CSV table of C-alpha atoms in Angstrom, one decimal:
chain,number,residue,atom,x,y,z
E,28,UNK,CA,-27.3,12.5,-2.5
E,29,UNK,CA,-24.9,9.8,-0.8
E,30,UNK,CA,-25.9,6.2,-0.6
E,31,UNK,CA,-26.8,4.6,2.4
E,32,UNK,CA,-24.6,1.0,2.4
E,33,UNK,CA,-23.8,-1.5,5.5
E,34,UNK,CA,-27.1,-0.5,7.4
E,35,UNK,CA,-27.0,-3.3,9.8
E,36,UNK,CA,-23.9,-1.8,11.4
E,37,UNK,CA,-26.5,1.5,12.3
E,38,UNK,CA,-26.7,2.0,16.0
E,39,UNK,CA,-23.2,-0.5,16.9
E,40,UNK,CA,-20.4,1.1,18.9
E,41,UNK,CA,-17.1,0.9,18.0
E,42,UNK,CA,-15.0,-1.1,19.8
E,43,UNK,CA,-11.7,-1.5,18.3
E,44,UNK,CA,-9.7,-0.2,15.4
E,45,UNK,CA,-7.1,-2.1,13.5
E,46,UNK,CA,-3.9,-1.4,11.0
E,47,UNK,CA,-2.3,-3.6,9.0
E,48,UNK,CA,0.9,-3.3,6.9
E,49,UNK,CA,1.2,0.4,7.9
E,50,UNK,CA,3.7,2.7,6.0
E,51,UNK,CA,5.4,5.7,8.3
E,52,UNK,CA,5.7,9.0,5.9
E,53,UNK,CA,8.4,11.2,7.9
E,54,UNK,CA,6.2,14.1,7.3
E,55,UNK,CA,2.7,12.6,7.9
E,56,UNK,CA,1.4,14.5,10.6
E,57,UNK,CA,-0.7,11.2,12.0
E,58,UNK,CA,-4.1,13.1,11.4
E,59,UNK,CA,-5.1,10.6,8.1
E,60,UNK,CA,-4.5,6.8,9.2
E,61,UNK,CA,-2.6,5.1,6.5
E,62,UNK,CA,-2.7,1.8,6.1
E,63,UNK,CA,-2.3,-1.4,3.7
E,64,UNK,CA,-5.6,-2.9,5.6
E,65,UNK,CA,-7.9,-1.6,8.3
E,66,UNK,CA,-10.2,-3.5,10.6
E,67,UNK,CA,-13.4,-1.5,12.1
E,68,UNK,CA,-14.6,-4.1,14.8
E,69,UNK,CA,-18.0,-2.9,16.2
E,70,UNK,CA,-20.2,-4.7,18.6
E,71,UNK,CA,-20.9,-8.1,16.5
E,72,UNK,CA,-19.3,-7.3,13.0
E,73,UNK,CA,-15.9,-6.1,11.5
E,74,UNK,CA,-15.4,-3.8,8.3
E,75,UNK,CA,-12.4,-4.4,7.2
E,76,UNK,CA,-11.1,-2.0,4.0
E,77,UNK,CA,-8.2,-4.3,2.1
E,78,UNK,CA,-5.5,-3.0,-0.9
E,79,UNK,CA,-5.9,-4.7,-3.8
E,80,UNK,CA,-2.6,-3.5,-4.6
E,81,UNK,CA,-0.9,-5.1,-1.6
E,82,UNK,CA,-2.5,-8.1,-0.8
E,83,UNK,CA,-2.8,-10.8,-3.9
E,84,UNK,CA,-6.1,-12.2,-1.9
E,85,UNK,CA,-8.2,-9.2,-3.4
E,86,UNK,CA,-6.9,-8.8,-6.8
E,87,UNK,CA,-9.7,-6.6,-8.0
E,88,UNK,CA,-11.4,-3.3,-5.4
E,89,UNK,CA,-15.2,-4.2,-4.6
E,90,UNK,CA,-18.4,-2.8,-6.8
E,91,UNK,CA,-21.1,-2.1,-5.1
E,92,UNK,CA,-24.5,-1.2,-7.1
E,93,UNK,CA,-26.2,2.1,-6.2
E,94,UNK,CA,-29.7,3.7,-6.4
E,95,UNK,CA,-29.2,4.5,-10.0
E,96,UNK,CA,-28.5,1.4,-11.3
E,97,UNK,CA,-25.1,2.4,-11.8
E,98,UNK,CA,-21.3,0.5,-10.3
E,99,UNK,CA,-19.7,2.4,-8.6
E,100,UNK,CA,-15.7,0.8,-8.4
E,101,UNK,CA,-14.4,1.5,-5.1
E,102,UNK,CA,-10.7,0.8,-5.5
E,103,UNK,CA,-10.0,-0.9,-2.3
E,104,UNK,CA,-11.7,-3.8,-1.4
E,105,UNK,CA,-14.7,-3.8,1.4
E,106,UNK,CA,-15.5,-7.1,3.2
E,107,UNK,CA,-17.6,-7.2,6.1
E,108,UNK,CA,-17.1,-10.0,8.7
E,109,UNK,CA,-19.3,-11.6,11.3
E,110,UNK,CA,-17.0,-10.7,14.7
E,111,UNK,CA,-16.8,-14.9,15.5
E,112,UNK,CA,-14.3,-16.3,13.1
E,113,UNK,CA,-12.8,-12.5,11.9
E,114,UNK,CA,-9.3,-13.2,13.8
E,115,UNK,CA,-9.2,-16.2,11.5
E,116,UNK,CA,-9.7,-14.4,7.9
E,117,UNK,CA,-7.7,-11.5,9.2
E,118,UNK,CA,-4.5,-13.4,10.2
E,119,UNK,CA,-3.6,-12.8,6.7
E,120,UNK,CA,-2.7,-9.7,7.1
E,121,UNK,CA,0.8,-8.8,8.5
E,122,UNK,CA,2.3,-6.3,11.2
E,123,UNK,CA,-1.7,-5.3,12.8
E,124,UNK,CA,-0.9,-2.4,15.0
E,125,UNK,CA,-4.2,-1.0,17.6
E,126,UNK,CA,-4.8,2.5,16.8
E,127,UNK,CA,-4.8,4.2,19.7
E,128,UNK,CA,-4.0,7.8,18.8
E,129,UNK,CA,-5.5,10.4,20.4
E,130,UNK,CA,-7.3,11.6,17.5
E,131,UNK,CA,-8.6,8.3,16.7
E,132,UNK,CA,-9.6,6.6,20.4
E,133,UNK,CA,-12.1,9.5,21.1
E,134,UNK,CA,-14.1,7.2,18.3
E,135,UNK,CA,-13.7,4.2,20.0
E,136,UNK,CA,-17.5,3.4,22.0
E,137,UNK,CA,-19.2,6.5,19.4
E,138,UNK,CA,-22.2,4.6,18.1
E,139,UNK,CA,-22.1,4.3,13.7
E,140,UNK,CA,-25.0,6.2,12.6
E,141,UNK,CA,-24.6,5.7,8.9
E,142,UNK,CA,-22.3,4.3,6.6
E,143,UNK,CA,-22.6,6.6,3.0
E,144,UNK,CA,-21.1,5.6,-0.3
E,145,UNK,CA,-20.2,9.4,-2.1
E,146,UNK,CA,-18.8,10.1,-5.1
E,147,UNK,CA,-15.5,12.0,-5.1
E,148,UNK,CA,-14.7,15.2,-6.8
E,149,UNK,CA,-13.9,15.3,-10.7
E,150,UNK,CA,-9.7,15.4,-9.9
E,151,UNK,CA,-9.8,12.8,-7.7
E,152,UNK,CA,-7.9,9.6,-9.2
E,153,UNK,CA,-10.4,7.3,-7.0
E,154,UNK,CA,-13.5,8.5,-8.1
E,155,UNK,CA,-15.7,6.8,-5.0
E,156,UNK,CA,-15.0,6.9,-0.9
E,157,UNK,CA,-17.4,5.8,1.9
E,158,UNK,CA,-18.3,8.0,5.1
E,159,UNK,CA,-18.9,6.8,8.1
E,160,UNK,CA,-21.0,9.1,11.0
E,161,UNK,CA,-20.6,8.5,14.4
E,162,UNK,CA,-23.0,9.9,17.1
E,163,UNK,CA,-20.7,12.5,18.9
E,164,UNK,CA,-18.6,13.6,15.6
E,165,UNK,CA,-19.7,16.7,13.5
E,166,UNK,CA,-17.6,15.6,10.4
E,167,UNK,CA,-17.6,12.0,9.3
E,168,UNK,CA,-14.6,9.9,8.9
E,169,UNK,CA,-13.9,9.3,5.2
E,170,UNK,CA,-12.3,6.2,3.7
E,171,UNK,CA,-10.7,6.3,0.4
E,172,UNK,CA,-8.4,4.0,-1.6
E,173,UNK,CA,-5.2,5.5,-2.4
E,174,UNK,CA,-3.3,3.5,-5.3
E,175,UNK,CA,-0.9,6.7,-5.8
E,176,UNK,CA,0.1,6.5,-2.2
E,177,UNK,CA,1.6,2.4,-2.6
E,178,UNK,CA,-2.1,1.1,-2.8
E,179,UNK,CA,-2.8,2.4,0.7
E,180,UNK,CA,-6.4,2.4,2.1
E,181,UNK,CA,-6.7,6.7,3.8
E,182,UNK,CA,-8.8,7.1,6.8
E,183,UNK,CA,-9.5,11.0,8.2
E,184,UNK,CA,-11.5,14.0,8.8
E,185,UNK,CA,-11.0,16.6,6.8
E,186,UNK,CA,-7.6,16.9,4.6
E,187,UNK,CA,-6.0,13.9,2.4
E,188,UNK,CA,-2.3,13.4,3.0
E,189,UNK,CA,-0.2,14.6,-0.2
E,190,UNK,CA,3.2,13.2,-1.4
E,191,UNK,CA,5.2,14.9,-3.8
E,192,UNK,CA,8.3,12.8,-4.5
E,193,UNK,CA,9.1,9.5,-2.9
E,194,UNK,CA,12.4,9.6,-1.4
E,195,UNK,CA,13.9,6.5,0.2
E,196,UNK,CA,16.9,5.4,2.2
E,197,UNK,CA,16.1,2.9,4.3
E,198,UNK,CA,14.5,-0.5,3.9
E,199,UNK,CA,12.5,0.4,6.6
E,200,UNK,CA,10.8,3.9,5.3
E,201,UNK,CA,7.5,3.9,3.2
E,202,UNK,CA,8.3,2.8,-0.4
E,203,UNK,CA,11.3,0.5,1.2
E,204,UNK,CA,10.8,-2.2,-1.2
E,205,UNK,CA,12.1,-0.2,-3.8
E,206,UNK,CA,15.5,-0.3,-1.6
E,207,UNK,CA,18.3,-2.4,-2.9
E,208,UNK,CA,18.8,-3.9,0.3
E,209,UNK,CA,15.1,-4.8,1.3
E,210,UNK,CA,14.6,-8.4,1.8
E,211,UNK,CA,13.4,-9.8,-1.3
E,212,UNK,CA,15.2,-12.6,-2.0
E,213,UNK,CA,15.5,-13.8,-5.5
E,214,UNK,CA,17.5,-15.8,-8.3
E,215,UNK,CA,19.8,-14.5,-10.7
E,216,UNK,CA,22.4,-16.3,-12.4
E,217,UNK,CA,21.8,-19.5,-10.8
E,218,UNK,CA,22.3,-17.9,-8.0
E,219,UNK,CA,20.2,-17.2,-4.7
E,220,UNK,CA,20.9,-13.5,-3.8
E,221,UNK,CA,19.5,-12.2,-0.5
E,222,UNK,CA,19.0,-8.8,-1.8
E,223,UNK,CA,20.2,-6.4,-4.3
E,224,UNK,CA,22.3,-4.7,-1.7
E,225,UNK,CA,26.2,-4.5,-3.3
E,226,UNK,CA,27.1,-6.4,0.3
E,227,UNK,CA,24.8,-9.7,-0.9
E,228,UNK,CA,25.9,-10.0,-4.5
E,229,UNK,CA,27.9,-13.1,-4.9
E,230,UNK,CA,31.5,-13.3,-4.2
E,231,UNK,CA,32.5,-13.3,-7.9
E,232,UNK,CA,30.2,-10.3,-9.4
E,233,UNK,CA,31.8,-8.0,-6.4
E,234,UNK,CA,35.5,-8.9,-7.6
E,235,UNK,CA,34.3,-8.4,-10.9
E,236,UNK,CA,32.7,-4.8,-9.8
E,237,UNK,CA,36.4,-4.3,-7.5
E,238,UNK,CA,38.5,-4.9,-11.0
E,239,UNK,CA,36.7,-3.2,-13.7
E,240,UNK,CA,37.4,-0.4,-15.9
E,241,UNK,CA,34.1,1.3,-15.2
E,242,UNK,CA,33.1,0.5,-11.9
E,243,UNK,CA,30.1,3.0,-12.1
E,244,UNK,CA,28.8,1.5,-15.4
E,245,UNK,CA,29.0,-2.3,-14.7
E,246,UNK,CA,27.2,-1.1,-11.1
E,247,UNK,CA,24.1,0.1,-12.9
E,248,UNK,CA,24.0,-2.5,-15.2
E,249,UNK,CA,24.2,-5.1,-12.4
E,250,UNK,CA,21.9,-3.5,-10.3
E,251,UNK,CA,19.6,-3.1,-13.5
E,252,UNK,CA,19.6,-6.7,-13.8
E,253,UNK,CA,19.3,-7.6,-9.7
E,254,UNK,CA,16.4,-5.1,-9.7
E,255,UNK,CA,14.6,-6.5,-12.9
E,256,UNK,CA,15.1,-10.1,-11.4
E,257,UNK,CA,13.8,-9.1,-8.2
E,258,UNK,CA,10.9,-7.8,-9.4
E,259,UNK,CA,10.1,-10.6,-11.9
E,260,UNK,CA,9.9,-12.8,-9.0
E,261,UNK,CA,8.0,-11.3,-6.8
E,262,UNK,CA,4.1,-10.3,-8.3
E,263,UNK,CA,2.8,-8.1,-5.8
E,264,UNK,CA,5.6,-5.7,-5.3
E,265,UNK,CA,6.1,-5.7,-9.4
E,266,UNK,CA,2.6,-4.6,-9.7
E,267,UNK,CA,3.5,-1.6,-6.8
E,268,UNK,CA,6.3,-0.9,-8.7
E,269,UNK,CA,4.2,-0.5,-12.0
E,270,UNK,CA,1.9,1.3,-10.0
E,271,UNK,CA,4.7,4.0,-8.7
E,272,UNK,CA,3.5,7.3,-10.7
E,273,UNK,CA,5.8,10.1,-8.2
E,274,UNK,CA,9.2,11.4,-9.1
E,275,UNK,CA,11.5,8.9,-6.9
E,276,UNK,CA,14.9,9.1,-5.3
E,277,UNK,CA,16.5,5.7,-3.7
E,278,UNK,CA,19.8,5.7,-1.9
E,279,UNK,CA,22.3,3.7,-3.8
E,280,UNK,CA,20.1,3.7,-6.8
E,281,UNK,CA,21.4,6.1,-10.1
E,282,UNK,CA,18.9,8.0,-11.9
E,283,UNK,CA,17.1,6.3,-14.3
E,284,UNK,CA,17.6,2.9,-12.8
E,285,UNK,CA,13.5,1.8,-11.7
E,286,UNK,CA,12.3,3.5,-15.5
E,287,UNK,CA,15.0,0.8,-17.3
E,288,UNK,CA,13.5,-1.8,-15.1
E,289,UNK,CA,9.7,-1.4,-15.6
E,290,UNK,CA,10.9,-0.5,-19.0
E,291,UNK,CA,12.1,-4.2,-19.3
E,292,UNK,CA,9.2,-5.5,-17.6
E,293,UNK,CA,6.7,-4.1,-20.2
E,294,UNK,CA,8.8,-5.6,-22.9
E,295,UNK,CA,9.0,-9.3,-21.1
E,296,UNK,CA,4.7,-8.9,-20.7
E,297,UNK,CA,4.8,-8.6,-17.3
E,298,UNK,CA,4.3,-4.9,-16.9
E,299,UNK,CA,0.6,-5.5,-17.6
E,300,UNK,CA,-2.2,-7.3,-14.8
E,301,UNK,CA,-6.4,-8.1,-15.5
């Protein structure tokens, strides 16, 4: 039997619905809303659903006790917020986007009639989700953590979206950290270098690349090093990249390249978080 959690939301309408830090899969057919953070503001509350992955502020997914006696570890992180002071706590969060999909506004004045905490099925990674029922909906909208999916928090009715190799070519995509040229500064050598993008290596390293002997081996060994540097100085994408369990495919980026770099990572001790 699911667990009955947030009952003082019963009987509110829902008045707004919020994304944060969204990623865009090309083939996502928009029916799941996927999202780094989500905000569900009703009448006099807001349930927001946070990525521990994404956002150093909740390093660890919420436990909440349930009739058993039992924890049940729900992966993302649930805080719920009185609706005076919530623009404050949630200006935190980056890039909010109103959902106003089709799909999604016919929820928007449906009164919550329960909130359930469920247990997932045996080959599910994230082995807890909650439901929430509204009055005019026959299914209830199910929101799961997703740490194989870039720590994303997955909202829908009825299928989960599926990923089967993360391909990237564009800062810009889902997974664009992971892009050379994404804007993650960093120091290497002394140096500041804007990205790991050939075009923002210093002056020297490039004529170094232009005159040598192997061009294609002193690339990847360069890159190797930009990448591990990057990702030594910045925590939370490190831990995404540690995270990253799919086959992957990055523009500019040989074959092997991320696996030397979390390679390197493990050995330095930083490949492991509490």
């Amino acid at each position: 039997m699911p667990q009955t959690v947030f009952a003082e939301l019963v009987g509110q309408r829902l008045c707004q619905l919020w994304a944060f830090d969204q990623d865009h899969f090309p083939d996502h057919t928009g029916q799941t809303l996927l999202a780094g953070a989500q905000a569900w503001e009703f009448e006099n509350a807001v349930l927001v659903f946070s990525s521990p992955l994404r956002h150093l502020h909740c390093a660890q997914g919420s436990v909440i006790g349930n009739e058993a006696g039992g924890l049940c570890n729900m992966g993302l992180r649930v805080t719920l917020l009185a609706l005076d002071g919530a623009d404050v706590w949630l200006s935190q969060f980056v890039d909010c986007t109103t959902v106003d999909a089709s799909h999604w506004r016919r929820l928007i004045g449906q009164r919550l009639s329960a909130v359930h905490l469920v247990s997932n099925n045996t080959g599910h990674r994230q082995r807890w989700r909650m439901e929430m029922v509204f009055s005019e909906e026959a299914q209830p909208c199910s929101v799961v953590y997703r740490p194989d999916l870039d720590g994303l928090i997955e909202a829908g009715r009825g299928g989960r979206f599926e990923l089967q190799r993360i391909e990237v070519s564009s800062p810009k995509q889902a997974f664009g950290w992971l892009h050379p040229a994404a804007s993650l500064a960093f120091i290497l050598g002394e140096q500041l270098w804007r990205s790991a993008q050939t075009s923002d290596w210093p002056l020297v390293v490039r004529k170094q690349l232009q005159v040598s002997e192997k061009p294609d081996a002193f690339y990847r060994n360069t890159l190797t090093q930009a990448l591990t540097a990057r990702f030594r100085q910045w925590l939370v994408f490190r831990k995404r990249l540690m995270a990253v369990e799919r086959p992957m495919h990055v523009t500019g980026v040989p074959a092997g390249v991320y696996e030397q770099v979390r390679e390197r990572l493990r050995l330095s001790g930083l490949g492991h978080f509490p």
